[in-house]
Amino acid sequence: MPARRKLLATAVTVAACLGAQALSFTTATAADEVVSRGVTIPAFYDPPATLPAADGALVRSEPLPLALSLPGLDGPLPGRATRLMYKSTDSNGRPVAVTGAYIEPTAAWQGSGPRPVVAVAPGTQGQGDQCAASLGLEHPLTLNGQTVTVGYEDLAIYRLLAKGTAVVVTDYAGLGATDRLHTYVNRVDEGHAVLDAVRAARSLSGASVNSASPVGLFGYSQGGGATAAAAELQSSYAPDVTLAGTYAGAAPADLTSVTKAIDGSELAGALGWSLNGFLQSDPALKPLAEAHLNAAGKAALTDLSTMCVGDALLGYGYTKSTRWTTDGQALSDIIASTPELKAFLDSQRIGTLKPSGPVRVATGVSDNLVPHAQARQLAVDWCHKGADVTYKAVVLPDVGSALLNHFAPLLTDQGAAISWLTDRLAGRPTTSNCPTLPVQP
């Protein structure tokens, strides 16, 4: 099958698995509204000039209509949603507005003690503001001729709500919020956004969760990296957010390895999101990027800065970074030979700190998009630091598509991951399987 037809088939398969519904956005907007690829971003997502001092403090909130909702005897199913904007701190120590959503479940919590809250860190959505996961709860699928968005995290969110756990979802810094570019896979920005989402949920008027509520973190892919980073940063950044358990699935813990793997894959566009995010975090790297990127590379970075996953799959699938560089080198080779770039990626490494609380690390053994070996190494690194680690190797065959090799474990392991996390939230003990790691794939 030709590459483009194969890519389209893969994208259709992923969307079909999610069972999302198609919605359209209007293109008629006022002059001062932000429009990204034909999608009008609600004014709610425009941060104010001044933010509160406290991390996790609410900036604003409003009701969020869930596209997938049913009437129930005790209220709408799966619950009532609220759109959030809260204050966080980025990797440069500067205040940043982050958006997201809180969902108060209709289902009762079956465990003992107060209702828990789970912070869901979304997997890769893209870099355009229209890609934000909170918007995905309102519009699970957007096809408007200019962008393709899929709210694939809705499945995990609804499964958690059915267990009676409250859920707070972060959009991360710059995704949704219109004042900056999303700092894709920046471990500090993402870890802080996840932890501050919990603080914001606990301060929301009418929410059933509070400082006594057990806290869980749930994320896969980019989300797995975000929850892993949050578990590492919790003790220093958010000691008031005690973690009962963290699920980190397919975490991109070693960006040097991940950069090589995604180059030329279906999701090659993520290279552009990474570079854009690096330059947003550290503008001092911009002269290096300017020196190595040719006109096509610079145009691709600009184009990708407003794209979602669906757009990148169709627009940049299977693209090799050698087409973007002045001398035809791959970006991974340029990074390896440039001390400043290598140091930046090394600073994003997850696994150098001991995580707080029990953690479950899952990775598909055939995953060659966010490579299995580097995700497994995260578990090894944490075990060496004495962490309480449950390592799960998801054994599935290589189906010949890097995207599906990465996506399949998300679905096949999701139920077990949610059960493990809700057990921790209910106070059930877990035993680390670190001693068995040497014999696990």
Tab-separated table of C-alpha atoms in Angstrom:
chain	number	residue	atom	x	y	z
A	1	MET	CA	0.000	0.000	0.000
A	2	PRO	CA	1.451	3.461	-0.903
A	3	ALA	CA	2.641	5.451	2.119
A	4	ARG	CA	-0.040	8.145	1.929
A	5	ARG	CA	-2.865	5.623	1.561
A	6	LYS	CA	-1.420	3.613	4.429
A	7	LEU	CA	-1.262	6.751	6.550
A	8	LEU	CA	-4.848	7.686	5.798
A	9	ALA	CA	-5.981	4.162	6.633
A	10	THR	CA	-4.113	4.307	9.925
A	11	ALA	CA	-5.645	7.655	10.853
A	12	VAL	CA	-9.144	6.402	10.003
A	13	THR	CA	-8.566	3.262	12.089
A	14	VAL	CA	-7.530	5.302	15.115
A	15	ALA	CA	-10.524	7.607	14.813
A	16	ALA	CA	-12.894	4.648	14.377
A	17	CYS	CA	-11.536	3.005	17.513
A	18	LEU	CA	-12.482	6.087	19.482
A	19	GLY	CA	-16.024	6.290	18.167
A	20	ALA	CA	-15.990	10.100	18.253
A	21	GLN	CA	-18.734	12.236	16.781
A	22	ALA	CA	-18.243	14.802	14.025
A	23	LEU	CA	-18.905	18.449	14.773
A	24	SER	CA	-18.187	21.606	12.848
A	25	PHE	CA	-17.067	25.054	13.941
A	26	THR	CA	-18.209	28.369	12.576
A	27	THR	CA	-15.676	30.527	10.769
A	28	ALA	CA	-17.531	33.817	11.338
A	29	THR	CA	-15.663	35.644	14.086
A	30	ALA	CA	-15.192	39.100	15.492
A	31	ALA	CA	-11.985	40.975	14.716
A	32	ASP	CA	-10.476	40.439	18.161
A	33	GLU	CA	-11.146	36.691	18.366
A	34	VAL	CA	-8.369	34.123	18.025
A	35	VAL	CA	-8.939	31.730	15.128
A	36	SER	CA	-6.727	28.686	14.618
A	37	ARG	CA	-7.204	26.778	11.342
A	38	GLY	CA	-10.795	27.888	11.071
A	39	VAL	CA	-11.650	27.174	14.714
A	40	THR	CA	-12.658	30.123	16.877
A	41	ILE	CA	-11.021	29.794	20.280
A	42	PRO	CA	-13.482	30.885	22.995
A	43	ALA	CA	-12.579	34.132	24.743
A	44	PHE	CA	-12.306	32.120	27.967
A	45	TYR	CA	-8.889	30.904	26.759
A	46	ASP	CA	-7.394	34.425	26.560
A	47	PRO	CA	-5.360	34.861	29.780
A	48	PRO	CA	-5.504	38.138	31.705
A	49	ALA	CA	-2.468	40.397	31.947
A	50	THR	CA	-2.020	39.630	35.654
A	51	LEU	CA	-2.198	36.198	37.275
A	52	PRO	CA	-2.667	35.204	40.927
A	53	ALA	CA	0.457	34.637	42.994
A	54	ALA	CA	-0.301	31.100	44.178
A	55	ASP	CA	0.353	28.093	41.963
A	56	GLY	CA	-2.901	26.291	41.235
A	57	ALA	CA	-5.011	29.354	41.996
A	58	LEU	CA	-8.117	29.631	39.838
A	59	VAL	CA	-8.121	32.480	37.342
A	60	ARG	CA	-11.607	31.806	36.054
A	61	SER	CA	-14.126	29.017	35.488
A	62	GLU	CA	-17.348	28.429	33.585
A	63	PRO	CA	-19.687	25.502	32.810
A	64	LEU	CA	-18.374	23.207	30.081
A	65	PRO	CA	-20.957	21.343	27.978
A	66	LEU	CA	-19.951	17.728	27.426
A	67	ALA	CA	-20.741	16.523	23.924
A	68	LEU	CA	-21.234	12.956	25.141
A	69	SER	CA	-23.722	13.135	28.025
A	70	LEU	CA	-26.862	11.277	29.024
A	71	PRO	CA	-29.608	12.115	31.533
A	72	GLY	CA	-29.586	10.092	34.757
A	73	LEU	CA	-31.616	9.825	37.950
A	74	ASP	CA	-28.894	11.519	39.985
A	75	GLY	CA	-27.824	13.995	37.322
A	76	PRO	CA	-26.230	13.940	33.878
A	77	LEU	CA	-23.941	11.030	33.042
A	78	PRO	CA	-21.018	10.871	33.402
A	79	GLY	CA	-21.099	14.173	35.333
A	80	ARG	CA	-20.999	17.950	35.276
A	81	ALA	CA	-18.003	19.638	33.702
A	82	THR	CA	-16.386	22.975	34.418
A	83	ARG	CA	-13.857	24.735	32.209
A	84	LEU	CA	-10.858	25.991	34.176
A	85	MET	CA	-8.030	28.471	33.887
A	86	TYR	CA	-5.428	28.356	36.655
A	87	LYS	CA	-2.004	29.720	37.436
A	88	SER	CA	1.153	27.632	37.162
A	89	THR	CA	4.914	28.275	36.915
A	90	ASP	CA	6.931	27.380	33.828
A	91	SER	CA	10.446	25.973	33.553
A	92	ASN	CA	11.906	29.492	33.593
A	93	GLY	CA	10.190	30.298	36.887
A	94	ARG	CA	7.646	32.576	35.241
A	95	PRO	CA	3.891	32.617	35.863
A	96	VAL	CA	1.789	30.982	33.174
A	97	ALA	CA	-1.948	30.554	32.673
A	98	VAL	CA	-3.035	26.967	32.017
A	99	THR	CA	-6.497	25.831	30.961
A	100	GLY	CA	-8.268	22.530	31.514
A	101	ALA	CA	-11.470	20.991	32.791
A	102	TYR	CA	-12.894	19.488	35.979
A	103	ILE	CA	-15.651	16.869	35.875
A	104	GLU	CA	-17.716	16.118	38.958
A	105	PRO	CA	-18.948	12.533	38.481
A	106	THR	CA	-22.527	11.455	38.928
A	107	ALA	CA	-21.407	7.970	40.018
A	108	ALA	CA	-20.704	7.486	43.706
A	109	TRP	CA	-17.202	6.634	44.878
A	110	GLN	CA	-17.271	3.012	46.029
A	111	GLY	CA	-14.079	3.140	48.067
A	112	SER	CA	-13.688	4.223	51.652
A	113	GLY	CA	-12.942	7.815	52.555
A	114	PRO	CA	-13.532	10.979	50.520
A	115	ARG	CA	-13.980	11.016	46.783
A	116	PRO	CA	-10.572	10.950	45.057
A	117	VAL	CA	-9.453	13.107	42.160
A	118	VAL	CA	-7.440	11.926	39.173
A	119	ALA	CA	-5.417	14.388	37.117
A	120	VAL	CA	-5.445	13.234	33.490
A	121	ALA	CA	-2.451	14.360	31.447
A	122	PRO	CA	-3.418	14.104	27.760
A	123	GLY	CA	-1.357	12.324	25.164
A	124	THR	CA	-0.107	14.255	22.150
A	125	GLN	CA	-2.825	16.576	20.856
A	126	GLY	CA	-0.739	18.911	18.691
A	127	GLN	CA	0.303	22.550	19.079
A	128	GLY	CA	-2.644	24.566	17.798
A	129	ASP	CA	-4.949	25.997	20.457
A	130	GLN	CA	-7.913	24.175	18.886
A	131	CYS	CA	-6.234	20.880	19.886
A	132	ALA	CA	-6.699	21.427	23.653
A	133	ALA	CA	-8.130	18.402	25.477
A	134	SER	CA	-10.719	20.550	27.283
A	135	LEU	CA	-12.117	21.548	23.893
A	136	GLY	CA	-12.069	17.865	22.958
A	137	LEU	CA	-14.587	17.176	25.721
A	138	GLU	CA	-16.947	19.645	24.065
A	139	HIS	CA	-16.106	18.698	20.469
A	140	PRO	CA	-14.775	15.110	20.304
A	141	LEU	CA	-14.099	15.268	16.559
A	142	THR	CA	-13.599	18.313	14.370
A	143	LEU	CA	-13.445	18.089	10.574
A	144	ASN	CA	-13.757	21.532	9.042
A	145	GLY	CA	-11.489	21.251	6.007
A	146	GLN	CA	-8.634	23.020	7.800
A	147	THR	CA	-8.008	20.896	10.879
A	148	VAL	CA	-8.682	17.429	12.286
A	149	THR	CA	-8.999	17.101	16.058
A	150	VAL	CA	-9.839	13.909	17.949
A	151	GLY	CA	-10.640	13.937	21.675
A	152	TYR	CA	-9.257	10.453	22.213
A	153	GLU	CA	-8.593	11.044	25.913
A	154	ASP	CA	-12.361	11.187	26.471
A	155	LEU	CA	-12.469	7.381	26.710
A	156	ALA	CA	-10.105	7.179	29.695
A	157	ILE	CA	-11.773	10.191	31.320
A	158	TYR	CA	-15.233	8.615	31.095
A	159	ARG	CA	-13.965	5.277	32.405
A	160	LEU	CA	-12.479	7.018	35.437
A	161	LEU	CA	-15.700	8.949	36.027
A	162	ALA	CA	-17.664	5.682	35.935
A	163	LYS	CA	-15.530	4.524	38.876
A	164	GLY	CA	-16.722	7.525	40.891
A	165	THR	CA	-13.447	9.431	40.798
A	166	ALA	CA	-13.476	13.125	40.037
A	167	VAL	CA	-11.299	14.029	37.054
A	168	VAL	CA	-9.317	17.156	36.301
A	169	VAL	CA	-7.742	17.449	32.845
A	170	THR	CA	-4.896	19.811	32.023
A	171	ASP	CA	-4.347	21.361	28.601
A	172	TYR	CA	-0.688	22.084	29.485
A	173	ALA	CA	1.042	25.445	29.117
A	174	GLY	CA	0.197	27.158	25.852
A	175	LEU	CA	-2.270	24.599	24.506
A	176	GLY	CA	-5.657	26.295	24.526
A	177	ALA	CA	-4.400	29.399	26.316
A	178	THR	CA	-3.770	31.861	23.505
A	179	ASP	CA	-0.872	33.889	24.916
A	180	ARG	CA	2.003	31.519	24.113
A	181	LEU	CA	3.037	28.460	22.140
A	182	HIS	CA	2.625	25.041	23.715
A	183	THR	CA	5.951	23.832	25.147
A	184	TYR	CA	5.534	20.282	23.908
A	185	VAL	CA	7.287	17.595	26.057
A	186	ASN	CA	8.886	20.132	28.402
A	187	ARG	CA	8.965	17.989	31.545
A	188	VAL	CA	8.879	20.869	34.050
A	189	ASP	CA	6.085	22.811	32.340
A	190	GLU	CA	4.005	19.639	32.031
A	191	GLY	CA	4.727	18.303	35.513
A	192	HIS	CA	3.827	21.641	37.087
A	193	ALA	CA	0.635	21.921	35.006
A	194	VAL	CA	-0.495	18.465	36.182
A	195	LEU	CA	0.138	19.166	39.867
A	196	ASP	CA	-1.427	22.623	39.726
A	197	ALA	CA	-4.521	21.159	38.060
A	198	VAL	CA	-5.122	19.181	41.259
A	199	ARG	CA	-4.775	22.335	43.342
A	200	ALA	CA	-7.220	24.143	41.054
A	201	ALA	CA	-9.779	21.321	41.302
A	202	ARG	CA	-9.629	21.320	45.089
A	203	SER	CA	-10.374	25.053	45.217
A	204	LEU	CA	-13.312	24.962	42.805
A	205	SER	CA	-16.595	25.979	44.398
A	206	GLY	CA	-19.061	23.091	44.419
A	207	ALA	CA	-16.468	20.381	43.832
A	208	SER	CA	-16.675	17.367	46.145
A	209	VAL	CA	-12.887	17.029	46.373
A	210	ASN	CA	-10.649	18.803	48.845
A	211	SER	CA	-7.228	18.554	50.465
A	212	ALA	CA	-8.229	15.252	52.093
A	213	SER	CA	-9.086	13.610	48.756
A	214	PRO	CA	-6.635	10.954	47.512
A	215	VAL	CA	-4.847	12.056	44.332
A	216	GLY	CA	-3.982	9.927	41.310
A	217	LEU	CA	-2.196	10.814	38.073
A	218	PHE	CA	-3.031	9.187	34.739
A	219	GLY	CA	-1.244	9.671	31.430
A	220	TYR	CA	-0.072	7.889	28.293
A	221	SER	CA	2.528	8.980	25.709
A	222	GLN	CA	3.052	12.730	26.169
A	223	GLY	CA	0.725	12.319	29.135
A	224	GLY	CA	2.857	9.497	30.509
A	225	GLY	CA	5.877	11.773	30.400
A	226	ALA	CA	3.886	14.522	32.117
A	227	THR	CA	2.663	12.295	34.964
A	228	ALA	CA	6.131	10.767	35.375
A	229	ALA	CA	7.628	14.260	35.597
A	230	ALA	CA	4.921	15.339	38.046
A	231	ALA	CA	5.647	12.350	40.304
A	232	GLU	CA	9.331	13.327	40.301
A	233	LEU	CA	8.651	17.014	40.977
A	234	GLN	CA	5.880	16.617	43.559
A	235	SER	CA	8.049	16.628	46.683
A	236	SER	CA	9.790	19.879	45.765
A	237	TYR	CA	7.070	21.720	43.839
A	238	ALA	CA	3.782	20.571	45.374
A	239	PRO	CA	4.311	18.952	48.790
A	240	ASP	CA	0.630	19.662	49.536
A	241	VAL	CA	-0.422	17.273	46.736
A	242	THR	CA	0.209	13.818	48.168
A	243	LEU	CA	0.123	11.163	45.462
A	244	ALA	CA	-1.696	7.877	46.047
A	245	GLY	CA	-0.581	6.498	42.682
A	246	THR	CA	0.748	7.482	39.254
A	247	TYR	CA	0.222	5.733	35.937
A	248	ALA	CA	2.872	6.615	33.328
A	249	GLY	CA	2.219	4.799	30.066
A	250	ALA	CA	4.663	4.903	27.125
A	251	ALA	CA	6.487	7.843	28.665
A	252	PRO	CA	8.944	9.724	26.397
A	253	ALA	CA	11.560	9.749	29.154
A	254	ASP	CA	14.590	10.065	26.870
A	255	LEU	CA	13.922	12.628	24.137
A	256	THR	CA	17.183	11.831	22.359
A	257	SER	CA	15.903	8.315	21.701
A	258	VAL	CA	12.383	9.481	20.876
A	259	THR	CA	13.643	12.092	18.401
A	260	LYS	CA	15.400	9.395	16.376
A	261	ALA	CA	12.353	7.131	16.453
A	262	ILE	CA	9.726	9.601	15.263
A	263	ASP	CA	11.869	10.941	12.397
A	264	GLY	CA	10.343	9.589	9.191
A	265	SER	CA	7.394	7.985	11.017
A	266	GLU	CA	3.684	8.699	10.637
A	267	LEU	CA	4.026	11.242	13.455
A	268	ALA	CA	7.140	12.975	12.126
A	269	GLY	CA	5.342	16.271	12.678
A	270	ALA	CA	6.010	15.865	16.398
A	271	LEU	CA	9.621	16.802	15.620
A	272	GLY	CA	8.357	20.248	14.696
A	273	TRP	CA	6.292	20.529	17.868
A	274	SER	CA	9.333	19.535	19.908
A	275	LEU	CA	11.577	22.104	18.251
A	276	ASN	CA	8.957	24.828	18.562
A	277	GLY	CA	8.573	23.996	22.238
A	278	PHE	CA	12.333	23.995	22.844
A	279	LEU	CA	12.647	27.451	21.265
A	280	GLN	CA	9.711	28.724	23.343
A	281	SER	CA	11.399	27.461	26.519
A	282	ASP	CA	14.907	28.635	25.649
A	283	PRO	CA	15.052	31.426	23.027
A	284	ALA	CA	18.868	31.279	23.216
A	285	LEU	CA	18.620	28.152	21.049
A	286	LYS	CA	16.993	30.089	18.197
A	287	PRO	CA	20.275	31.069	16.429
A	288	LEU	CA	21.253	27.393	16.326
A	289	ALA	CA	17.934	26.455	14.807
A	290	GLU	CA	18.168	29.282	12.287
A	291	ALA	CA	21.627	28.092	11.238
A	292	HIS	CA	20.595	24.480	10.634
A	293	LEU	CA	17.068	24.784	9.226
A	294	ASN	CA	16.493	25.483	5.551
A	295	ALA	CA	13.472	27.328	4.143
A	296	ALA	CA	11.385	24.131	4.070
A	297	GLY	CA	12.242	23.380	7.710
A	298	LYS	CA	11.367	26.874	8.892
A	299	ALA	CA	8.096	26.781	6.966
A	300	ALA	CA	7.253	23.370	8.450
A	301	LEU	CA	7.790	24.629	12.009
A	302	THR	CA	5.480	27.573	11.368
A	303	ASP	CA	2.878	25.335	9.751
A	304	LEU	CA	3.019	22.718	12.511
A	305	SER	CA	2.655	25.331	15.265
A	306	THR	CA	-1.090	25.477	14.566
A	307	MET	CA	-1.628	21.801	13.729
A	308	CYS	CA	-3.275	18.962	15.656
A	309	VAL	CA	-2.373	15.274	15.397
A	310	GLY	CA	-4.734	14.602	12.520
A	311	ASP	CA	-3.323	17.523	10.529
A	312	ALA	CA	0.273	16.410	11.140
A	313	LEU	CA	-0.468	12.823	10.155
A	314	LEU	CA	-1.906	13.900	6.828
A	315	GLY	CA	0.459	16.806	6.185
A	316	TYR	CA	3.830	15.517	7.432
A	317	GLY	CA	3.477	11.760	7.787
A	318	TYR	CA	6.699	9.877	6.919
A	319	THR	CA	8.639	13.133	6.432
A	320	LYS	CA	12.366	12.823	7.119
A	321	SER	CA	14.057	15.699	8.918
A	322	THR	CA	16.883	15.610	6.362
A	323	ARG	CA	14.497	17.581	4.124
A	324	TRP	CA	14.425	20.390	6.690
A	325	THR	CA	18.146	20.963	7.250
A	326	THR	CA	20.675	23.033	5.364
A	327	ASP	CA	23.233	20.223	5.015
A	328	GLY	CA	20.885	17.230	4.791
A	329	GLN	CA	21.720	15.957	8.270
A	330	ALA	CA	19.023	14.371	10.421
A	331	LEU	CA	17.938	16.485	13.377
A	332	SER	CA	19.077	13.771	15.783
A	333	ASP	CA	22.591	13.981	14.333
A	334	ILE	CA	22.611	17.758	14.625
A	335	ILE	CA	21.485	17.525	18.251
A	336	ALA	CA	24.163	14.939	19.040
A	337	SER	CA	26.901	17.167	17.603
A	338	THR	CA	25.698	20.447	19.136
A	339	PRO	CA	26.502	20.724	22.885
A	340	GLU	CA	23.808	23.319	23.591
A	341	LEU	CA	21.061	21.240	21.983
A	342	LYS	CA	22.277	18.024	23.561
A	343	ALA	CA	22.399	19.669	27.003
A	344	PHE	CA	18.835	20.923	26.580
A	345	LEU	CA	17.525	17.470	25.712
A	346	ASP	CA	19.508	15.935	28.560
A	347	SER	CA	17.835	18.406	30.937
A	348	GLN	CA	14.470	16.964	29.863
A	349	ARG	CA	15.425	13.416	30.880
A	350	ILE	CA	12.902	11.747	33.189
A	351	GLY	CA	14.223	9.121	35.583
A	352	THR	CA	16.902	11.154	37.346
A	353	LEU	CA	14.736	11.758	40.438
A	354	LYS	CA	12.843	9.354	42.698
A	355	PRO	CA	9.074	9.627	42.150
A	356	SER	CA	6.648	10.153	45.010
A	357	GLY	CA	4.242	7.345	45.828
A	358	PRO	CA	3.596	4.117	43.911
A	359	VAL	CA	4.043	4.285	40.131
A	360	ARG	CA	2.913	1.999	37.333
A	361	VAL	CA	5.117	2.124	34.228
A	362	ALA	CA	3.629	0.499	31.123
A	363	THR	CA	5.148	0.174	27.660
A	364	GLY	CA	4.327	-1.843	24.568
A	365	VAL	CA	7.161	-4.195	23.668
A	366	SER	CA	6.578	-3.459	19.946
A	367	ASP	CA	6.339	0.304	20.428
A	368	ASN	CA	8.856	1.835	18.049
A	369	LEU	CA	7.407	5.351	18.050
A	370	VAL	CA	8.014	6.133	21.738
A	371	PRO	CA	10.569	3.342	21.975
A	372	HIS	CA	9.945	0.508	24.378
A	373	ALA	CA	13.578	0.360	25.518
A	374	GLN	CA	13.698	3.936	26.816
A	375	ALA	CA	10.311	3.580	28.587
A	376	ARG	CA	11.501	0.353	30.205
A	377	GLN	CA	14.683	2.150	31.252
A	378	LEU	CA	12.534	4.643	33.167
A	379	ALA	CA	11.274	1.768	35.322
A	380	VAL	CA	14.850	0.518	35.783
A	381	ASP	CA	16.056	3.977	36.792
A	382	TRP	CA	13.262	4.394	39.311
A	383	CYS	CA	13.793	0.926	40.731
A	384	HIS	CA	17.469	1.762	41.302
A	385	LYS	CA	16.324	4.775	43.313
A	386	GLY	CA	14.180	2.614	45.583
A	387	ALA	CA	10.817	3.674	44.172
A	388	ASP	CA	7.649	1.584	44.467
A	389	VAL	CA	7.377	0.534	40.810
A	390	THR	CA	4.890	-1.733	39.086
A	391	TYR	CA	6.324	-2.417	35.635
A	392	LYS	CA	4.012	-3.710	32.908
A	393	ALA	CA	5.295	-4.845	29.520
A	394	VAL	CA	2.348	-4.893	27.104
A	395	VAL	CA	3.048	-7.769	24.725
A	396	LEU	CA	1.494	-7.146	21.312
A	397	PRO	CA	2.742	-8.050	17.818
A	398	ASP	CA	4.447	-5.542	15.544
A	399	VAL	CA	1.735	-4.613	13.031
A	400	GLY	CA	4.068	-2.695	10.724
A	401	SER	CA	2.815	0.752	11.684
A	402	ALA	CA	4.753	2.718	14.300
A	403	LEU	CA	1.636	4.737	15.125
A	404	LEU	CA	-0.514	1.651	15.736
A	405	ASN	CA	2.310	-0.082	17.626
A	406	HIS	CA	2.224	2.922	19.954
A	407	PHE	CA	-1.546	3.384	20.033
A	408	ALA	CA	-2.639	-0.219	20.590
A	409	PRO	CA	-1.217	-0.570	24.139
A	410	LEU	CA	-3.124	2.567	25.146
A	411	LEU	CA	-6.390	0.709	24.538
A	412	THR	CA	-5.460	-2.832	25.521
A	413	ASP	CA	-3.862	-1.839	28.846
A	414	GLN	CA	-6.188	1.007	29.767
A	415	GLY	CA	-8.623	-1.045	31.848
A	416	ALA	CA	-5.828	-2.634	33.879
A	417	ALA	CA	-4.170	0.753	34.364
A	418	ILE	CA	-7.397	2.305	35.653
A	419	SER	CA	-8.002	-0.647	37.991
A	420	TRP	CA	-4.457	-0.352	39.371
A	421	LEU	CA	-4.905	3.371	39.955
A	422	THR	CA	-8.333	3.116	41.594
A	423	ASP	CA	-6.962	0.413	43.905
A	424	ARG	CA	-4.312	2.882	45.062
A	425	LEU	CA	-6.966	5.575	45.523
A	426	ALA	CA	-8.967	3.157	47.660
A	427	GLY	CA	-5.948	2.609	49.893
A	428	ARG	CA	-5.167	-0.924	48.775
A	429	PRO	CA	-1.453	-1.714	49.055
A	430	THR	CA	0.749	-2.628	46.132
A	431	THR	CA	4.004	-4.547	45.938
A	432	SER	CA	6.822	-3.377	43.697
A	433	ASN	CA	7.881	-5.873	41.034
A	434	CYS	CA	11.334	-4.327	40.629
A	435	PRO	CA	13.032	-7.637	41.536
A	436	THR	CA	11.492	-9.271	38.446
A	437	LEU	CA	12.511	-6.548	35.975
A	438	PRO	CA	15.614	-8.407	34.723
A	439	VAL	CA	13.442	-11.219	33.356
A	440	GLN	CA	10.677	-9.000	31.942
A	441	PRO	CA	10.747	-7.806	28.318
